[in-house]
Amino acid sequence: MNDRQLLLMAKDASEKAYAPYSRFFVGAALECEDGSVYTGCNVENAALGSSMCAERVAMYKAISEGNQEFKRMAIYCDSESYCMPCGACRQVMGEFSEELELLCAKGSGSYVSYKLSELLPHAFKFRDF
Ligand code: ZN
């Protein structure tokens, strides 16, 4: 699967987002080492703390299906700036893959790519104790 295909899956997932409060519709597509892909969208709630990001929905879907070998994740939102993962999502990503490749897109379809270690240096790890 190439970058464009993964980004298109993230864009398609963004169309399923439930975001009546922020109107910020995000989609994510997580490719695992075995080639399987899990998608997610953000899901908001009137009790805002109960909301969940698209990236974590995709990761939790993969984990709940027994897949913890993350390779790449595409993130899309129809915005003017690149859609970057929040701090909480970066921490969850780091639990499974410090070298996860992230493709962060914006509405025009252009994207930037990073390794998670660039976005979350010196990540908190339980094994550090
Ligand atoms: Zn997040």
XYZ file of N, CA and C and ligand atoms in Angstrom:
388
model
N 0.848 -1.190 0.000
C 0.000 0.000 0.000
C 0.885 1.241 0.000
N 0.605 2.171 -0.903
C 1.419 3.389 -0.932
C 0.799 4.482 -0.043
N 1.539 5.571 0.089
C 1.093 6.654 0.969
C -0.281 7.171 0.559
N -0.476 7.362 -0.732
C -1.739 7.944 -1.206
C -2.933 7.052 -0.870
N -2.755 5.765 -0.990
C -3.848 4.836 -0.676
C -4.200 4.897 0.812
N -3.167 4.946 1.656
C -3.413 5.015 3.097
C -4.079 6.344 3.465
N -3.621 7.425 2.826
C -4.220 8.737 3.082
C -5.677 8.779 2.631
N -5.987 8.114 1.537
C -7.375 8.083 1.064
C -8.258 7.336 2.055
N -7.720 6.279 2.647
C -8.492 5.556 3.666
C -8.752 6.447 4.888
N -7.761 7.257 5.250
C -7.943 8.190 6.371
C -8.999 9.243 6.020
N -8.947 9.730 4.790
C -9.940 10.722 4.358
C -11.343 10.116 4.383
N -11.472 8.903 3.893
C -12.785 8.238 3.921
C -13.273 8.081 5.362
N -12.373 7.731 6.261
C -12.749 7.560 7.668
C -13.214 8.881 8.277
N -12.613 9.985 7.831
C -12.994 11.301 8.389
C -14.458 11.626 8.082
N -14.976 11.040 7.029
C -16.372 11.305 6.666
C -17.356 10.609 7.608
N -16.845 9.718 8.433
C -17.683 9.032 9.417
C -17.587 9.682 10.803
N -16.741 10.700 10.925
C -16.519 11.322 12.232
C -17.821 11.870 12.815
N -17.912 11.757 14.129
C -19.039 12.349 14.863
C -18.470 13.534 15.634
N -18.609 14.717 15.074
C -17.979 15.903 15.655
C -18.926 17.099 15.622
N -20.086 16.981 16.279
C -21.055 18.081 16.229
C -20.617 19.304 17.034
N -19.654 19.157 17.914
C -19.243 20.269 18.787
C -18.086 21.054 18.176
N -17.053 20.357 17.746
C -15.899 21.053 17.179
C -16.040 21.278 15.671
N -16.831 20.472 15.008
C -16.931 20.477 13.540
C -15.559 20.197 12.924
N -14.736 19.463 13.656
C -13.380 19.108 13.216
C -13.403 17.603 12.952
N -13.494 17.251 11.681
C -13.708 15.857 11.291
C -12.372 15.217 10.913
N -11.960 14.259 11.710
C -10.635 13.645 11.545
C -10.799 12.169 11.232
N -9.932 11.697 10.345
C -9.872 10.266 10.051
C -8.442 9.776 10.161
N -8.281 8.527 10.544
C -6.957 7.920 10.651
C -7.007 6.533 10.024
N -5.882 6.152 9.419
C -5.741 4.795 8.879
C -4.399 4.255 9.343
N -4.448 3.175 10.096
C -3.258 2.578 10.696
C -2.902 1.307 9.945
N -1.698 1.308 9.365
C -1.205 0.110 8.679
C -0.308 -0.662 9.647
N -0.574 -1.932 9.780
C 0.234 -2.786 10.655
C 1.283 -3.529 9.836
N 2.239 -4.119 10.541
C 3.359 -4.788 9.867
C 2.886 -5.916 8.950
N 1.757 -6.552 9.274
C 1.264 -7.649 8.433
C 0.452 -7.145 7.241
N 0.368 -5.819 7.081
C -0.338 -5.253 5.938
C -1.798 -4.918 6.200
N -2.324 -5.359 7.323
C -3.719 -5.030 7.623
C -3.831 -3.552 7.996
N -4.999 -2.975 7.747
C -5.239 -1.554 8.000
C -6.487 -1.404 8.860
N -6.376 -0.568 9.877
C -7.503 -0.264 10.760
C -7.753 1.229 10.672
N -9.004 1.607 10.492
C -9.336 3.014 10.375
C -10.072 3.483 11.632
N -10.091 4.792 11.808
C -10.811 5.379 12.933
C -11.217 6.801 12.605
N -12.214 7.268 13.296
C -12.633 8.664 13.186
C -12.808 9.197 14.604
N -12.809 10.511 14.739
C -13.050 11.065 16.068
C -14.523 10.932 16.428
N -14.763 10.718 17.698
C -16.121 10.546 18.215
C -16.263 11.463 19.418
N -17.046 12.524 19.260
C -17.222 13.481 20.351
C -18.451 13.126 21.186
N -18.501 13.777 22.345
C -19.610 13.550 23.263
C -19.914 14.859 23.972
N -21.181 15.038 24.373
C -21.565 16.251 25.096
C -20.733 16.416 26.365
N -20.397 15.312 26.999
C -19.428 15.333 28.100
C -18.055 15.235 27.422
N -17.431 16.377 27.161
C -16.290 16.429 26.238
C -15.162 15.475 26.607
N -14.988 15.212 27.892
C -13.926 14.295 28.311
C -14.159 12.868 27.851
N -15.355 12.580 27.416
C -15.662 11.238 26.914
C -15.380 11.105 25.424
N -14.930 12.161 24.795
C -14.632 12.127 23.358
C -13.361 11.322 23.103
N -13.211 10.866 21.861
C -12.031 10.077 21.506
C -11.521 10.489 20.131
N -10.190 10.543 20.013
C -9.547 10.929 18.759
C -9.575 9.784 17.749
N -9.519 10.157 16.483
C -9.500 9.174 15.395
C -8.302 8.225 15.513
N -7.157 8.772 15.872
C -5.938 7.957 15.935
C -6.068 6.852 16.978
N -6.607 7.197 18.139
C -6.743 6.167 19.176
C -7.843 5.174 18.840
N -8.894 5.626 18.170
C -9.913 4.665 17.728
C -9.259 3.612 16.818
N -8.440 4.068 15.863
C -7.783 3.120 14.942
C -6.845 2.182 15.706
N -6.058 2.735 16.622
C -5.120 1.880 17.375
C -5.864 0.890 18.258
N -6.914 1.336 18.911
C -7.643 0.441 19.808
C -8.385 -0.644 19.027
N -8.836 -0.295 17.822
C -9.428 -1.328 16.976
C -8.384 -2.399 16.660
N -7.178 -1.971 16.272
C -6.119 -2.931 15.935
C -5.786 -3.812 17.143
N -5.597 -3.180 18.286
C -5.218 -3.925 19.495
C -6.323 -4.900 19.876
N -7.557 -4.462 19.766
C -8.672 -5.335 20.143
C -8.832 -6.508 19.174
N -8.215 -6.388 18.000
C -8.227 -7.489 17.033
C -6.943 -8.317 17.119
N -6.105 -8.008 18.123
C -4.893 -8.809 18.354
C -3.678 -8.331 17.600
N -3.706 -7.104 17.049
C -2.595 -6.605 16.250
C -1.932 -5.422 16.957
N -0.685 -5.595 17.367
C 0.051 -4.545 18.075
C 1.315 -4.130 17.334
N 1.470 -4.582 16.104
C 2.676 -4.281 15.319
C 2.366 -3.154 14.346
N 2.511 -1.910 14.826
C 2.140 -0.747 14.029
C 3.292 -0.322 13.120
N 2.959 0.024 11.879
C 3.968 0.440 10.903
C 3.827 1.914 10.517
N 2.658 2.282 10.020
C 2.414 3.658 9.555
C 1.004 4.066 9.909
N 0.819 5.373 10.088
C -0.538 5.884 10.276
C -0.715 7.153 9.457
N -1.796 7.187 8.700
C -2.170 8.397 7.979
C -3.268 9.095 8.775
N -3.173 10.409 8.868
C -4.154 11.213 9.595
C -4.619 12.321 8.659
N -5.931 12.465 8.544
C -6.486 13.451 7.613
C -7.564 14.282 8.289
N -7.571 15.562 8.000
C -8.711 16.407 8.325
C -8.804 17.476 7.245
N -10.008 17.938 7.013
C -10.236 18.945 5.982
C -9.933 20.315 6.569
N -8.654 20.597 6.714
C -8.219 21.845 7.347
C -7.131 22.483 6.501
N -6.771 23.703 6.873
C -5.731 24.411 6.134
C -4.339 24.082 6.642
N -4.267 23.512 7.836
C -2.959 23.118 8.358
C -2.919 21.596 8.502
N -1.731 21.071 8.587
C -1.566 19.631 8.680
C -2.178 19.109 9.979
N -2.811 17.981 9.897
C -3.491 17.399 11.052
C -2.485 16.578 11.857
N -2.087 17.088 12.979
C -1.069 16.455 13.811
C -1.736 15.736 14.985
N -1.169 14.623 15.422
C -1.766 13.909 16.564
C -1.556 14.669 17.871
N -2.542 14.595 18.758
C -2.426 15.269 20.057
C -1.424 14.502 20.944
N -1.124 15.089 22.058
C -0.150 14.485 22.968
C -0.577 13.128 23.485
N -1.858 12.989 23.813
C -2.335 11.708 24.329
C -2.191 10.612 23.281
N -2.518 10.926 22.033
C -2.378 9.928 20.964
C -0.910 9.572 20.746
N -0.027 10.574 20.807
C 1.403 10.292 20.646
C 1.877 9.330 21.729
N 1.408 9.522 22.941
C 1.808 8.642 24.032
C 1.328 7.212 23.787
N 0.108 7.068 23.320
C -0.419 5.721 23.032
C 0.360 5.088 21.887
N 0.662 5.864 20.854
C 1.472 5.335 19.745
C 2.803 4.819 20.258
N 3.428 5.591 21.151
C 4.742 5.240 21.661
C 4.766 3.970 22.477
N 3.639 3.589 23.002
C 3.544 2.339 23.754
C 3.827 1.145 22.846
N 3.529 1.317 21.553
C 3.606 0.187 20.626
C 4.696 0.321 19.569
N 5.052 1.545 19.198
C 6.063 1.707 18.150
C 6.696 3.086 18.220
N 7.941 3.149 18.700
C 8.634 4.435 18.754
C 8.967 4.945 17.354
N 9.048 4.031 16.401
C 9.420 4.415 15.034
C 8.239 4.427 14.085
N 7.038 4.514 14.642
C 5.848 4.623 13.802
C 6.002 5.787 12.834
N 5.689 5.556 11.571
C 5.726 6.620 10.570
C 4.354 7.267 10.512
N 4.331 8.596 10.558
C 3.072 9.333 10.548
C 2.986 10.173 9.285
N 1.865 10.046 8.592
C 1.575 10.859 7.418
C 0.451 11.797 7.815
N 0.769 13.081 7.939
C -0.180 14.065 8.479
C -0.640 14.966 7.339
N -1.908 14.831 6.972
C -2.434 15.516 5.787
C -3.326 16.696 6.165
N -3.574 17.519 5.173
C -4.545 18.600 5.329
C -5.534 18.522 4.177
N -6.502 19.429 4.177
C -7.600 19.347 3.242
C -7.204 19.285 1.780
N -6.124 19.935 1.427
C -5.690 19.936 0.024
C -5.170 18.573 -0.411
N -4.890 17.718 0.556
C -4.345 16.397 0.241
C -2.840 16.329 0.401
N -2.186 17.478 0.521
C -0.739 17.425 0.751
C -0.484 16.952 2.180
N 0.700 16.418 2.413
C 0.986 15.854 3.726
C 2.471 15.977 4.047
N 2.744 15.862 5.331
C 4.114 15.812 5.823
C 4.266 14.493 6.578
N 5.480 13.975 6.624
C 5.689 12.713 7.325
C 6.753 12.880 8.408
N 6.540 12.164 9.483
C 7.442 12.196 10.626
C 7.565 10.784 11.189
N 8.637 10.532 11.871
C 8.722 9.380 12.756
C 8.182 9.822 14.112
N 7.514 8.922 14.802
C 6.972 9.298 16.107
C 8.059 9.838 17.030
N 9.255 9.277 16.945
C 10.336 9.733 17.822
C 10.680 11.206 17.594
N 10.336 11.751 16.433
C 10.542 13.185 16.194
C 9.499 14.020 16.922
N 8.291 13.474 17.033
C 7.170 14.217 17.633
C 7.056 13.982 19.135
N 7.657 12.902 19.601
C 7.578 12.567 21.020
C 8.945 12.055 21.504
N 9.918 12.969 21.536
C 11.238 12.536 22.013
C 11.195 12.276 23.521
N 12.026 11.388 23.975
C 12.128 11.083 25.409
C 10.764 10.676 25.979
N 10.083 9.805 25.263
C 8.737 9.393 25.673
C 8.753 8.688 27.023
N 7.679 8.883 27.745
C 7.497 8.183 29.009
C 7.316 6.703 28.743
N 8.096 5.879 29.449
C 7.985 4.425 29.326
C 7.979 3.821 30.709
N 7.120 2.890 30.910
C 7.042 2.237 32.222
C 8.361 1.562 32.560
N 9.030 1.001 31.549
C 10.278 0.282 31.786
C 11.421 1.208 32.213
N 11.213 2.527 32.151
C 12.250 3.462 32.544
C 12.485 3.454 34.064
N 11.550 2.860 34.806
C 11.696 2.881 36.260
C 12.579 1.748 36.751
Zn -5.487 12.567 19.853
